[in-house]
Amino acid sequence: MGDVRIDTSQWEREYGKKPSGRRYWRFRIVAPRTTVKEYEFRTDFALTFPAACRVAMEKARQRRSDQVILLP
């Protein structure tokens, strides 16, 4: 499995800028197969965007997915 990719396009369309700062972030982990349900979660704590991405990437790896979407 390759690197996990985080798609920020929905966020950028909604807010007109790249994600930054410290907040509670919402992500959707895209299911690796159509038979598996996609998984959405919010960070448990207010985190910087890079720290939140590390959490999202780890959850994606656990679910054998290589795509994550940052939700607005």
GROMACS .gro file of N, CA and C in nm:
model
  216
    1MET      N    1   0.085  -0.118   0.000
    1MET     CA    2   0.000   0.000   0.000
    1MET      C    3   0.089   0.124   0.000
    2GLY      N    4   0.050   0.224  -0.080
    2GLY     CA    5   0.128   0.347  -0.091
    2GLY      C    6   0.100   0.443   0.024
    3ASP      N    7   0.146   0.563   0.003
    3ASP     CA    8   0.125   0.667   0.102
    3ASP      C    9  -0.023   0.705   0.109
    4VAL      N   10  -0.063   0.754   0.225
    4VAL     CA   11  -0.200   0.800   0.243
    4VAL      C   12  -0.209   0.943   0.191
    5ARG      N   13  -0.308   0.970   0.109
    5ARG     CA   14  -0.330   1.102   0.051
    5ARG      C   15  -0.447   1.169   0.120
    6ILE      N   16  -0.431   1.296   0.157
    6ILE     CA   17  -0.538   1.371   0.221
    6ILE      C   18  -0.587   1.477   0.123
    7ASP      N   19  -0.715   1.466   0.087
    7ASP     CA   20  -0.778   1.558  -0.008
    7ASP      C   21  -0.839   1.674   0.071
    8THR      N   22  -0.794   1.795   0.044
    8THR     CA   23  -0.844   1.913   0.115
    8THR      C   24  -0.934   2.000   0.026
    9SER      N   25  -0.971   1.951  -0.092
    9SER     CA   26  -1.044   2.035  -0.188
    9SER      C   27  -1.180   2.081  -0.136
   10GLN      N   28  -1.254   1.996  -0.065
   10GLN     CA   29  -1.384   2.039  -0.010
   10GLN      C   30  -1.364   2.151   0.091
   11TRP      N   31  -1.265   2.135   0.177
   11TRP     CA   32  -1.233   2.237   0.278
   11TRP      C   33  -1.199   2.370   0.210
   12GLU      N   34  -1.112   2.362   0.111
   12GLU     CA   35  -1.067   2.484   0.043
   12GLU      C   36  -1.180   2.553  -0.032
   13ARG      N   37  -1.272   2.477  -0.091
   13ARG     CA   38  -1.389   2.536  -0.156
   13ARG      C   39  -1.478   2.607  -0.054
   14GLU      N   40  -1.497   2.544   0.061
   14GLU     CA   41  -1.586   2.599   0.164
   14GLU      C   42  -1.528   2.726   0.228
   15TYR      N   43  -1.400   2.724   0.260
   15TYR     CA   44  -1.340   2.834   0.336
   15TYR      C   45  -1.251   2.926   0.253
   16GLY      N   46  -1.222   2.890   0.129
   16GLY     CA   47  -1.143   2.975   0.041
   16GLY      C   48  -0.997   2.987   0.079
   17LYS      N   49  -0.947   2.892   0.155
   17LYS     CA   50  -0.805   2.893   0.194
   17LYS      C   51  -0.762   2.752   0.231
   18LYS      N   52  -0.633   2.734   0.244
   18LYS     CA   53  -0.579   2.604   0.285
   18LYS      C   54  -0.603   2.584   0.434
   19PRO      N   55  -0.620   2.460   0.479
   19PRO     CA   56  -0.642   2.434   0.622
   19PRO      C   57  -0.520   2.471   0.705
   20SER      N   58  -0.545   2.534   0.818
   20SER     CA   59  -0.437   2.571   0.910
   20SER      C   60  -0.497   2.598   1.046
   21GLY      N   61  -0.410   2.614   1.143
   21GLY     CA   62  -0.455   2.648   1.277
   21GLY      C   63  -0.482   2.525   1.362
   22ARG      N   64  -0.535   2.552   1.480
   22ARG     CA   65  -0.567   2.448   1.577
   22ARG      C   66  -0.718   2.443   1.593
   23ARG      N   67  -0.775   2.325   1.578
   23ARG     CA   68  -0.921   2.308   1.589
   23ARG      C   69  -0.953   2.160   1.598
   24TYR      N   70  -1.082   2.132   1.607
   24TYR     CA   71  -1.131   1.995   1.593
   24TYR      C   72  -1.150   1.972   1.444
   25TRP      N   73  -1.084   1.875   1.387
   25TRP     CA   74  -1.089   1.849   1.244
   25TRP      C   75  -1.176   1.727   1.216
   26ARG      N   76  -1.248   1.730   1.102
   26ARG     CA   77  -1.332   1.617   1.061
   26ARG      C   78  -1.275   1.556   0.934
   27PHE      N   79  -1.268   1.425   0.933
   27PHE     CA   80  -1.214   1.352   0.819
   27PHE      C   81  -1.308   1.238   0.778
   28ARG      N   82  -1.300   1.202   0.651
   28ARG     CA   83  -1.367   1.081   0.601
   28ARG      C   84  -1.258   0.992   0.542
   29ILE      N   85  -1.252   0.870   0.590
   29ILE     CA   86  -1.160   0.773   0.533
   29ILE      C   87  -1.235   0.698   0.424
   30VAL      N   88  -1.183   0.707   0.303
   30VAL     CA   89  -1.247   0.644   0.188
   30VAL      C   90  -1.222   0.494   0.194
   31ALA      N   91  -1.329   0.419   0.179
   31ALA     CA   92  -1.320   0.274   0.187
   31ALA      C   93  -1.235   0.219   0.073
   32PRO      N   94  -1.146   0.126   0.103
   32PRO     CA   95  -1.061   0.069  -0.002
   32PRO      C   96  -1.138  -0.021  -0.098
   33ARG      N   97  -1.253  -0.072  -0.056
   33ARG     CA   98  -1.339  -0.156  -0.142
   33ARG      C   99  -1.482  -0.105  -0.130
   34THR      N  100  -1.559  -0.125  -0.234
   34THR     CA  101  -1.698  -0.077  -0.233
   34THR      C  102  -1.784  -0.151  -0.131
   35THR      N  103  -1.740  -0.267  -0.084
   35THR     CA  104  -1.819  -0.344   0.012
   35THR      C  105  -1.796  -0.298   0.156
   36VAL      N  106  -1.701  -0.205   0.175
   36VAL     CA  107  -1.668  -0.159   0.309
   36VAL      C  108  -1.724  -0.018   0.327
   37LYS      N  109  -1.785   0.007   0.442
   37LYS     CA  110  -1.844   0.138   0.470
   37LYS      C  111  -1.733   0.241   0.496
   38GLU      N  112  -1.753   0.362   0.443
   38GLU     CA  113  -1.659   0.469   0.472
   38GLU      C  114  -1.672   0.511   0.617
   39TYR      N  115  -1.567   0.568   0.671
   39TYR     CA  116  -1.559   0.599   0.814
   39TYR      C  117  -1.532   0.747   0.831
   40GLU      N  118  -1.618   0.815   0.907
   40GLU     CA  119  -1.596   0.957   0.938
   40GLU      C  120  -1.566   0.971   1.086
   41PHE      N  121  -1.477   1.066   1.117
   41PHE     CA  122  -1.446   1.092   1.257
   41PHE      C  123  -1.403   1.235   1.275
   42ARG      N  124  -1.410   1.280   1.399
   42ARG     CA  125  -1.362   1.412   1.439
   42ARG      C  126  -1.250   1.390   1.540
   43THR      N  127  -1.148   1.473   1.535
   43THR     CA  128  -1.038   1.457   1.631
   43THR      C  129  -1.093   1.476   1.772
   44ASP      N  130  -1.037   1.404   1.867
   44ASP     CA  131  -1.082   1.410   2.006
   44ASP      C  132  -1.042   1.540   2.075
   45PHE      N  133  -0.938   1.602   2.024
   45PHE     CA  134  -0.884   1.725   2.083
   45PHE      C  135  -0.863   1.826   1.972
   46ALA      N  136  -0.854   1.953   2.008
   46ALA     CA  137  -0.816   2.056   1.912
   46ALA      C  138  -0.668   2.035   1.879
   47LEU      N  139  -0.639   2.010   1.753
   47LEU     CA  140  -0.503   1.981   1.709
   47LEU      C  141  -0.465   2.076   1.596
   48THR      N  142  -0.335   2.092   1.575
   48THR     CA  143  -0.290   2.161   1.455
   48THR      C  144  -0.323   2.072   1.336
   49PHE      N  145  -0.329   2.132   1.217
   49PHE     CA  146  -0.362   2.053   1.099
   49PHE      C  147  -0.262   1.940   1.074
   50PRO      N  148  -0.130   1.967   1.083
   50PRO     CA  149  -0.035   1.856   1.063
   50PRO      C  150  -0.054   1.741   1.164
   51ALA      N  151  -0.081   1.774   1.289
   51ALA     CA  152  -0.102   1.669   1.391
   51ALA      C  153  -0.230   1.591   1.360
   52ALA      N  154  -0.335   1.661   1.317
   52ALA     CA  155  -0.461   1.594   1.282
   52ALA      C  156  -0.442   1.502   1.162
   53CYS      N  157  -0.359   1.544   1.067
   53CYS     CA  158  -0.330   1.460   0.950
   53CYS      C  159  -0.260   1.332   0.991
   54ARG      N  160  -0.170   1.340   1.086
   54ARG     CA  161  -0.102   1.219   1.134
   54ARG      C  162  -0.203   1.121   1.194
   55VAL      N  163  -0.299   1.173   1.271
   55VAL     CA  164  -0.403   1.087   1.329
   55VAL      C  165  -0.486   1.023   1.218
   56ALA      N  166  -0.527   1.104   1.121
   56ALA     CA  167  -0.609   1.054   1.010
   56ALA      C  168  -0.534   0.949   0.928
   57MET      N  169  -0.407   0.973   0.902
   57MET     CA  170  -0.329   0.877   0.824
   57MET      C  171  -0.315   0.744   0.897
   58GLU      N  172  -0.296   0.749   1.028
   58GLU     CA  173  -0.285   0.625   1.105
   58GLU      C  174  -0.416   0.547   1.101
   59LYS      N  175  -0.529   0.618   1.117
   59LYS     CA  176  -0.660   0.551   1.110
   59LYS      C  177  -0.682   0.492   0.971
   60ALA      N  178  -0.639   0.563   0.867
   60ALA     CA  179  -0.654   0.513   0.730
   60ALA      C  180  -0.572   0.386   0.710
   61ARG      N  181  -0.449   0.386   0.759
   61ARG     CA  182  -0.364   0.266   0.747
   61ARG      C  183  -0.428   0.147   0.819
   62GLN      N  184  -0.486   0.171   0.936
   62GLN     CA  185  -0.552   0.063   1.010
   62GLN      C  186  -0.668   0.006   0.930
   63ARG      N  187  -0.734   0.090   0.850
   63ARG     CA  188  -0.848   0.046   0.769
   63ARG      C  189  -0.806   0.008   0.627
   64ARG      N  190  -0.675   0.003   0.605
   64ARG     CA  191  -0.618  -0.036   0.474
   64ARG      C  192  -0.666   0.056   0.361
   65SER      N  193  -0.675   0.183   0.392
   65SER     CA  194  -0.715   0.282   0.294
   65SER      C  195  -0.598   0.375   0.266
   66ASP      N  196  -0.593   0.431   0.145
   66ASP     CA  197  -0.487   0.526   0.113
   66ASP      C  198  -0.543   0.663   0.076
   67GLN      N  199  -0.672   0.686   0.106
   67GLN     CA  200  -0.732   0.815   0.076
   67GLN      C  201  -0.818   0.864   0.191
   68VAL      N  202  -0.794   0.992   0.228
   68VAL     CA  203  -0.867   1.057   0.336
   68VAL      C  204  -0.916   1.191   0.283
   69ILE      N  205  -1.038   1.228   0.319
   69ILE     CA  206  -1.094   1.358   0.280
   69ILE      C  207  -1.113   1.444   0.403
   70LEU      N  208  -1.060   1.565   0.400
   70LEU     CA  209  -1.082   1.661   0.507
   70LEU      C  210  -1.219   1.724   0.483
   71LEU      N  211  -1.306   1.714   0.581
   71LEU     CA  212  -1.442   1.767   0.568
   71LEU      C  213  -1.453   1.908   0.625
   72PRO      N  214  -1.532   1.994   0.560
   72PRO     CA  215  -1.549   2.131   0.613
   72PRO      C  216  -1.631   2.133   0.741
   0.00000   0.00000   0.00000
